[in-house]
Amino acid sequence: MNQKLLTKTNPTIFIEQHGGDLLIRTWEESAIEIHGGQYEINEKEQGFVIQSHSSLTLTVPVATTINATSSGNVVIKNLPNPIYLQDVRGNLVLKNVGAVSLETVYGNIAAKNIDGPCQIGLIRGDMSLRNTGPLTIKAIQGDCQVRFVNGDVTIQEAYGDVSFHTVSGQFQLDKCHRDLMLNNMAGICQVSLVMGDIRLQDSLISGEHSLTAQGDIVVRWDTNAPLNVVATAATVVNQLPLDNVSEHKGTFSGQLGDGQTVLRLKATGDIILKGRHTTHSPFLDDMDDMDLDFDIRLEGLGEVLSTQIGQRLNQLGSQMNQFATKLEKELGSDFAEQMAQKAAQQAERAVNRAMRHMERARQRTATPPTPPPAPAKQASPEEQLQILKMLEKGVISIDEANELLEALEN
């Protein structure tokens, strides 16, 4: 059933979808075009109201405001006006949209280019987000990976791993049940409790920052940036050129420069303070370009979102193989045994994270998805060990070795 309705240039559409998936896209016409099975549409004072029991594809004017509930997967593209989603029972994909307000999403979220605040109640799956305005999340039960936030970030509770790269505003996390990674944070960072490990890379602005973990805390700090660190842990390993160092009964303190940036660290495990890398490898630069494919439609959406993170691991293995081959030719063979053992542990954790993504997707899917094609051959943890062992004779530095290990962790 297809239908085209003339409308004003900035309509509001209310959608109640009780079956099937929803795709919303835009065009320049002042009209709404609907493709779907069973649906009803009525024009009321507040806007158009659509009730549907099947999949829908809507093509709407660019300045449309959407208010929707859906029992299936939802894809919304190129819609600069606000989006309000009360309940999404499937997966959600957003690309090139305005401000977003979400109450509950039962599947995964993949979002890119949100021009405005993003407010989220509950995410039961995983989230991969790139380029957004201020971000607020009450709870996310899966893993959370976010790059480039223009504004503040506030998260009440996260049950999976959390990774943020480049945040222009303040960062506040009340509780994380697994690991936290922070890179290039421009505002005050307040992390109340992380049940796993914390990794902080790059320096922070002047002010008082606080990080607490039940696992380890690893800080890679720019040695040219000021720092006043106060660390509490059973063991503190310091590799920074700190002045005024003091150690007493599990408490460590020291200073770089004027010390106007206060960093308070508390860990049940170890705290490790290192200098930030001043060189970058082509391998790590390539990692920055890894991203989800947002040019997807509704067909097989659940399977696509549940497998793409696993495919990232395939890319990691392939790029690692290429990088190691180059090192073998240029630098010789072998590497320190303890470095290899740690690399294996980090690779195993990456594999386990990808497997959790797949398992959550299978549990949320009503019918089992068609198994994806067998992935291209990738470097296994054992093969990665072999690659790292090629460098054992010390022809590269410890910093270069740590760079490889960090790549495995990411």
PDB file of C-alpha atoms in Angstrom, residues 187-366:
ATOM      1  CA  GLY A 187      36.885  19.101  30.338  1.00  0.00           C
ATOM      2  CA  ILE A 188      36.797  18.134  33.995  1.00  0.00           C
ATOM      3  CA  CYS A 189      36.584  14.342  34.466  1.00  0.00           C
ATOM      4  CA  GLN A 190      34.742  12.878  37.451  1.00  0.00           C
ATOM      5  CA  VAL A 191      34.495   9.061  37.567  1.00  0.00           C
ATOM      6  CA  SER A 192      32.914   7.821  40.797  1.00  0.00           C
ATOM      7  CA  LEU A 193      33.411   4.051  40.405  1.00  0.00           C
ATOM      8  CA  VAL A 194      34.661   1.646  37.747  1.00  0.00           C
ATOM      9  CA  MET A 195      34.501  -2.030  38.690  1.00  0.00           C
ATOM     10  CA  GLY A 196      37.218  -2.923  36.178  1.00  0.00           C
ATOM     11  CA  ASP A 197      40.244  -0.970  34.908  1.00  0.00           C
ATOM     12  CA  ILE A 198      40.621   2.659  33.845  1.00  0.00           C
ATOM     13  CA  ARG A 199      42.944   3.869  31.076  1.00  0.00           C
ATOM     14  CA  LEU A 200      43.434   7.606  30.650  1.00  0.00           C
ATOM     15  CA  GLN A 201      45.484   8.941  27.751  1.00  0.00           C
ATOM     16  CA  ASP A 202      46.672  12.512  27.204  1.00  0.00           C
ATOM     17  CA  SER A 203      46.673  15.433  29.646  1.00  0.00           C
ATOM     18  CA  LEU A 204      43.679  17.216  31.204  1.00  0.00           C
ATOM     19  CA  ILE A 205      42.747  20.865  31.723  1.00  0.00           C
ATOM     20  CA  SER A 206      43.427  22.856  34.884  1.00  0.00           C
ATOM     21  CA  GLY A 207      41.085  21.942  37.715  1.00  0.00           C
ATOM     22  CA  GLU A 208      40.392  18.928  39.914  1.00  0.00           C
ATOM     23  CA  HIS A 209      39.768  15.517  38.356  1.00  0.00           C
ATOM     24  CA  SER A 210      38.901  12.280  40.137  1.00  0.00           C
ATOM     25  CA  LEU A 211      39.046   8.631  38.961  1.00  0.00           C
ATOM     26  CA  THR A 212      38.218   5.573  41.112  1.00  0.00           C
ATOM     27  CA  ALA A 213      38.577   1.919  40.043  1.00  0.00           C
ATOM     28  CA  GLN A 214      38.372  -1.464  41.696  1.00  0.00           C
ATOM     29  CA  GLY A 215      40.877  -2.733  39.130  1.00  0.00           C
ATOM     30  CA  ASP A 216      43.983  -0.958  37.835  1.00  0.00           C
ATOM     31  CA  ILE A 217      44.413   2.615  36.629  1.00  0.00           C
ATOM     32  CA  VAL A 218      46.879   3.345  33.822  1.00  0.00           C
ATOM     33  CA  VAL A 219      47.585   6.998  32.989  1.00  0.00           C
ATOM     34  CA  ARG A 220      49.590   8.055  29.920  1.00  0.00           C
ATOM     35  CA  TRP A 221      50.352  11.739  30.477  1.00  0.00           C
ATOM     36  CA  ASP A 222      51.941  14.336  28.220  1.00  0.00           C
ATOM     37  CA  THR A 223      55.166  15.138  30.064  1.00  0.00           C
ATOM     38  CA  ASN A 224      55.005  18.739  28.804  1.00  0.00           C
ATOM     39  CA  ALA A 225      51.656  19.313  30.551  1.00  0.00           C
ATOM     40  CA  PRO A 226      51.255  20.388  34.208  1.00  0.00           C
ATOM     41  CA  LEU A 227      50.140  17.770  36.722  1.00  0.00           C
ATOM     42  CA  ASN A 228      49.578  17.435  40.456  1.00  0.00           C
ATOM     43  CA  VAL A 229      48.815  13.757  41.042  1.00  0.00           C
ATOM     44  CA  VAL A 230      47.577  12.183  44.272  1.00  0.00           C
ATOM     45  CA  ALA A 231      47.292   8.396  43.976  1.00  0.00           C
ATOM     46  CA  THR A 232      46.021   5.855  46.480  1.00  0.00           C
ATOM     47  CA  ALA A 233      46.691   2.166  45.758  1.00  0.00           C
ATOM     48  CA  ALA A 234      48.541  -0.864  47.078  1.00  0.00           C
ATOM     49  CA  THR A 235      51.193  -0.294  44.387  1.00  0.00           C
ATOM     50  CA  VAL A 236      51.983   2.869  42.434  1.00  0.00           C
ATOM     51  CA  VAL A 237      54.424   2.536  39.525  1.00  0.00           C
ATOM     52  CA  ASN A 238      55.679   5.920  38.377  1.00  0.00           C
ATOM     53  CA  GLN A 239      57.492   6.462  35.066  1.00  0.00           C
ATOM     54  CA  LEU A 240      56.841  10.227  34.874  1.00  0.00           C
ATOM     55  CA  PRO A 241      59.560  12.822  35.627  1.00  0.00           C
ATOM     56  CA  LEU A 242      57.727  14.127  38.697  1.00  0.00           C
ATOM     57  CA  ASP A 243      59.027  16.642  41.221  1.00  0.00           C
ATOM     58  CA  ASN A 244      58.227  16.752  44.947  1.00  0.00           C
ATOM     59  CA  VAL A 245      57.518  13.016  45.017  1.00  0.00           C
ATOM     60  CA  SER A 246      56.095  11.662  48.279  1.00  0.00           C
ATOM     61  CA  GLU A 247      55.160   8.064  49.162  1.00  0.00           C
ATOM     62  CA  HIS A 248      53.591   6.964  52.434  1.00  0.00           C
ATOM     63  CA  LYS A 249      51.429   3.922  53.295  1.00  0.00           C
ATOM     64  CA  GLY A 250      49.768   3.417  49.922  1.00  0.00           C
ATOM     65  CA  THR A 251      49.578   7.102  49.046  1.00  0.00           C
ATOM     66  CA  PHE A 252      51.720   8.632  46.307  1.00  0.00           C
ATOM     67  CA  SER A 253      51.958  12.245  45.161  1.00  0.00           C
ATOM     68  CA  GLY A 254      54.095  14.236  42.745  1.00  0.00           C
ATOM     69  CA  GLN A 255      54.087  17.250  40.463  1.00  0.00           C
ATOM     70  CA  LEU A 256      54.870  18.351  36.916  1.00  0.00           C
ATOM     71  CA  GLY A 257      55.164  22.063  36.115  1.00  0.00           C
ATOM     72  CA  ASP A 258      52.872  24.415  38.036  1.00  0.00           C
ATOM     73  CA  GLY A 259      50.632  21.501  39.094  1.00  0.00           C
ATOM     74  CA  GLN A 260      47.371  23.365  38.470  1.00  0.00           C
ATOM     75  CA  THR A 261      45.817  20.189  37.052  1.00  0.00           C
ATOM     76  CA  VAL A 262      44.965  18.043  40.070  1.00  0.00           C
ATOM     77  CA  LEU A 263      44.415  14.346  39.323  1.00  0.00           C
ATOM     78  CA  ARG A 264      43.113  12.226  42.214  1.00  0.00           C
ATOM     79  CA  LEU A 265      43.383   8.497  41.565  1.00  0.00           C
ATOM     80  CA  LYS A 266      42.131   5.663  43.759  1.00  0.00           C
ATOM     81  CA  ALA A 267      42.461   1.988  42.830  1.00  0.00           C
ATOM     82  CA  THR A 268      42.081  -1.367  44.556  1.00  0.00           C
ATOM     83  CA  GLY A 269      44.626  -2.736  42.073  1.00  0.00           C
ATOM     84  CA  ASP A 270      47.725  -0.956  40.784  1.00  0.00           C
ATOM     85  CA  ILE A 271      48.194   2.589  39.522  1.00  0.00           C
ATOM     86  CA  ILE A 272      50.679   3.059  36.687  1.00  0.00           C
ATOM     87  CA  LEU A 273      51.833   6.502  35.533  1.00  0.00           C
ATOM     88  CA  LYS A 274      53.520   6.653  32.122  1.00  0.00           C
ATOM     89  CA  GLY A 275      54.599   9.261  29.609  1.00  0.00           C
ATOM     90  CA  ARG A 276      52.376   9.665  26.562  1.00  0.00           C
ATOM     91  CA  HIS A 277      53.666   8.457  23.189  1.00  0.00           C
ATOM     92  CA  THR A 278      55.106  11.244  21.076  1.00  0.00           C
ATOM     93  CA  THR A 279      55.138   9.188  17.876  1.00  0.00           C
ATOM     94  CA  HIS A 280      52.294   7.422  16.106  1.00  0.00           C
ATOM     95  CA  SER A 281      52.399   4.355  13.949  1.00  0.00           C
ATOM     96  CA  PRO A 282      50.485   4.020  10.664  1.00  0.00           C
ATOM     97  CA  PHE A 283      48.800   1.013  12.275  1.00  0.00           C
ATOM     98  CA  LEU A 284      47.262   3.149  15.040  1.00  0.00           C
ATOM     99  CA  ASP A 285      46.261   5.855  12.553  1.00  0.00           C
ATOM    100  CA  ASP A 286      44.376   3.231  10.547  1.00  0.00           C
ATOM    101  CA  MET A 287      42.555   2.166  13.700  1.00  0.00           C
ATOM    102  CA  ASP A 288      41.079   5.671  13.979  1.00  0.00           C
ATOM    103  CA  ASP A 289      39.372   5.190  10.618  1.00  0.00           C
ATOM    104  CA  MET A 290      37.487   2.054  11.679  1.00  0.00           C
ATOM    105  CA  ASP A 291      33.786   2.843  11.752  1.00  0.00           C
ATOM    106  CA  LEU A 292      30.372   1.276  11.405  1.00  0.00           C
ATOM    107  CA  ASP A 293      28.638   1.218   8.035  1.00  0.00           C
ATOM    108  CA  PHE A 294      25.720   3.631   8.298  1.00  0.00           C
ATOM    109  CA  ASP A 295      24.586   3.265   4.699  1.00  0.00           C
ATOM    110  CA  ILE A 296      22.294   0.362   5.565  1.00  0.00           C
ATOM    111  CA  ARG A 297      18.594  -0.078   5.115  1.00  0.00           C
ATOM    112  CA  LEU A 298      16.150  -2.314   6.953  1.00  0.00           C
ATOM    113  CA  GLU A 299      17.003  -5.642   5.347  1.00  0.00           C
ATOM    114  CA  GLY A 300      18.941  -7.790   7.797  1.00  0.00           C
ATOM    115  CA  LEU A 301      19.526  -4.859  10.150  1.00  0.00           C
ATOM    116  CA  GLY A 302      19.671  -7.005  13.288  1.00  0.00           C
ATOM    117  CA  GLU A 303      22.291  -9.284  11.767  1.00  0.00           C
ATOM    118  CA  VAL A 304      24.313  -6.343  10.440  1.00  0.00           C
ATOM    119  CA  LEU A 305      24.572  -4.570  13.800  1.00  0.00           C
ATOM    120  CA  SER A 306      25.299  -7.781  15.703  1.00  0.00           C
ATOM    121  CA  THR A 307      28.240  -8.724  13.450  1.00  0.00           C
ATOM    122  CA  GLN A 308      29.961  -5.428  12.647  1.00  0.00           C
ATOM    123  CA  ILE A 309      31.905  -5.234  15.891  1.00  0.00           C
ATOM    124  CA  GLY A 310      33.161  -8.746  15.251  1.00  0.00           C
ATOM    125  CA  GLN A 311      34.209  -7.605  11.794  1.00  0.00           C
ATOM    126  CA  ARG A 312      36.235  -4.816  13.412  1.00  0.00           C
ATOM    127  CA  LEU A 313      38.243  -7.514  15.145  1.00  0.00           C
ATOM    128  CA  ASN A 314      38.875  -9.101  11.747  1.00  0.00           C
ATOM    129  CA  GLN A 315      40.232  -5.738  10.558  1.00  0.00           C
ATOM    130  CA  LEU A 316      42.448  -5.521  13.622  1.00  0.00           C
ATOM    131  CA  GLY A 317      43.927  -8.950  12.924  1.00  0.00           C
ATOM    132  CA  SER A 318      44.542  -8.135   9.264  1.00  0.00           C
ATOM    133  CA  GLN A 319      46.154  -4.762   9.987  1.00  0.00           C
ATOM    134  CA  MET A 320      48.243  -6.270  12.774  1.00  0.00           C
ATOM    135  CA  ASN A 321      49.503  -8.917  10.362  1.00  0.00           C
ATOM    136  CA  GLN A 322      50.522  -6.318   7.789  1.00  0.00           C
ATOM    137  CA  PHE A 323      52.206  -4.128  10.390  1.00  0.00           C
ATOM    138  CA  ALA A 324      54.139  -7.040  11.906  1.00  0.00           C
ATOM    139  CA  THR A 325      55.320  -8.217   8.482  1.00  0.00           C
ATOM    140  CA  LYS A 326      56.779  -4.767   7.878  1.00  0.00           C
ATOM    141  CA  LEU A 327      58.489  -4.824  11.269  1.00  0.00           C
ATOM    142  CA  GLU A 328      59.972  -8.255  10.576  1.00  0.00           C
ATOM    143  CA  LYS A 329      61.556  -7.036   7.365  1.00  0.00           C
ATOM    144  CA  GLU A 330      62.886  -3.810   8.858  1.00  0.00           C
ATOM    145  CA  LEU A 331      63.812  -4.735  12.427  1.00  0.00           C
ATOM    146  CA  GLY A 332      64.515  -8.449  12.674  1.00  0.00           C
ATOM    147  CA  SER A 333      62.815 -11.137  14.758  1.00  0.00           C
ATOM    148  CA  ASP A 334      61.547 -11.855  18.300  1.00  0.00           C
ATOM    149  CA  PHE A 335      60.299  -9.826  21.296  1.00  0.00           C
ATOM    150  CA  ALA A 336      60.301  -9.981  25.136  1.00  0.00           C
ATOM    151  CA  GLU A 337      58.316 -12.956  26.503  1.00  0.00           C
ATOM    152  CA  GLN A 338      56.438 -10.939  29.119  1.00  0.00           C
ATOM    153  CA  MET A 339      55.269  -8.530  26.426  1.00  0.00           C
ATOM    154  CA  ALA A 340      53.941 -11.464  24.419  1.00  0.00           C
ATOM    155  CA  GLN A 341      52.041 -12.873  27.373  1.00  0.00           C
ATOM    156  CA  LYS A 342      50.372  -9.532  28.060  1.00  0.00           C
ATOM    157  CA  ALA A 343      49.475  -9.141  24.390  1.00  0.00           C
ATOM    158  CA  ALA A 344      47.751 -12.538  24.476  1.00  0.00           C
ATOM    159  CA  GLN A 345      45.668 -11.461  27.465  1.00  0.00           C
ATOM    160  CA  GLN A 346      44.595  -8.242  25.755  1.00  0.00           C
ATOM    161  CA  ALA A 347      43.752 -10.032  22.507  1.00  0.00           C
ATOM    162  CA  GLU A 348      41.672 -12.580  24.420  1.00  0.00           C
ATOM    163  CA  ARG A 349      39.712  -9.770  26.080  1.00  0.00           C
ATOM    164  CA  ALA A 350      39.014  -8.214  22.677  1.00  0.00           C
ATOM    165  CA  VAL A 351      37.728 -11.547  21.368  1.00  0.00           C
ATOM    166  CA  ASN A 352      35.509 -11.982  24.430  1.00  0.00           C
ATOM    167  CA  ARG A 353      34.005  -8.521  23.937  1.00  0.00           C
ATOM    168  CA  ALA A 354      33.139  -9.314  20.326  1.00  0.00           C
ATOM    169  CA  MET A 355      31.578 -12.616  21.387  1.00  0.00           C
ATOM    170  CA  ARG A 356      29.412 -10.812  23.953  1.00  0.00           C
ATOM    171  CA  HIS A 357      28.110  -8.522  21.192  1.00  0.00           C
ATOM    172  CA  MET A 358      27.119 -11.536  19.109  1.00  0.00           C
ATOM    173  CA  GLU A 359      25.490 -13.359  22.018  1.00  0.00           C
ATOM    174  CA  ARG A 360      23.403 -10.347  23.078  1.00  0.00           C
ATOM    175  CA  ALA A 361      22.164  -9.909  19.516  1.00  0.00           C
ATOM    176  CA  ARG A 362      21.159 -13.581  19.281  1.00  0.00           C
ATOM    177  CA  GLN A 363      19.260 -13.407  22.570  1.00  0.00           C
ATOM    178  CA  ARG A 364      17.304 -10.329  21.453  1.00  0.00           C
ATOM    179  CA  THR A 365      16.384 -11.685  18.014  1.00  0.00           C
ATOM    180  CA  ALA A 366      12.987 -13.389  17.814  1.00  0.00           C
TER     181      ALA A 366
END
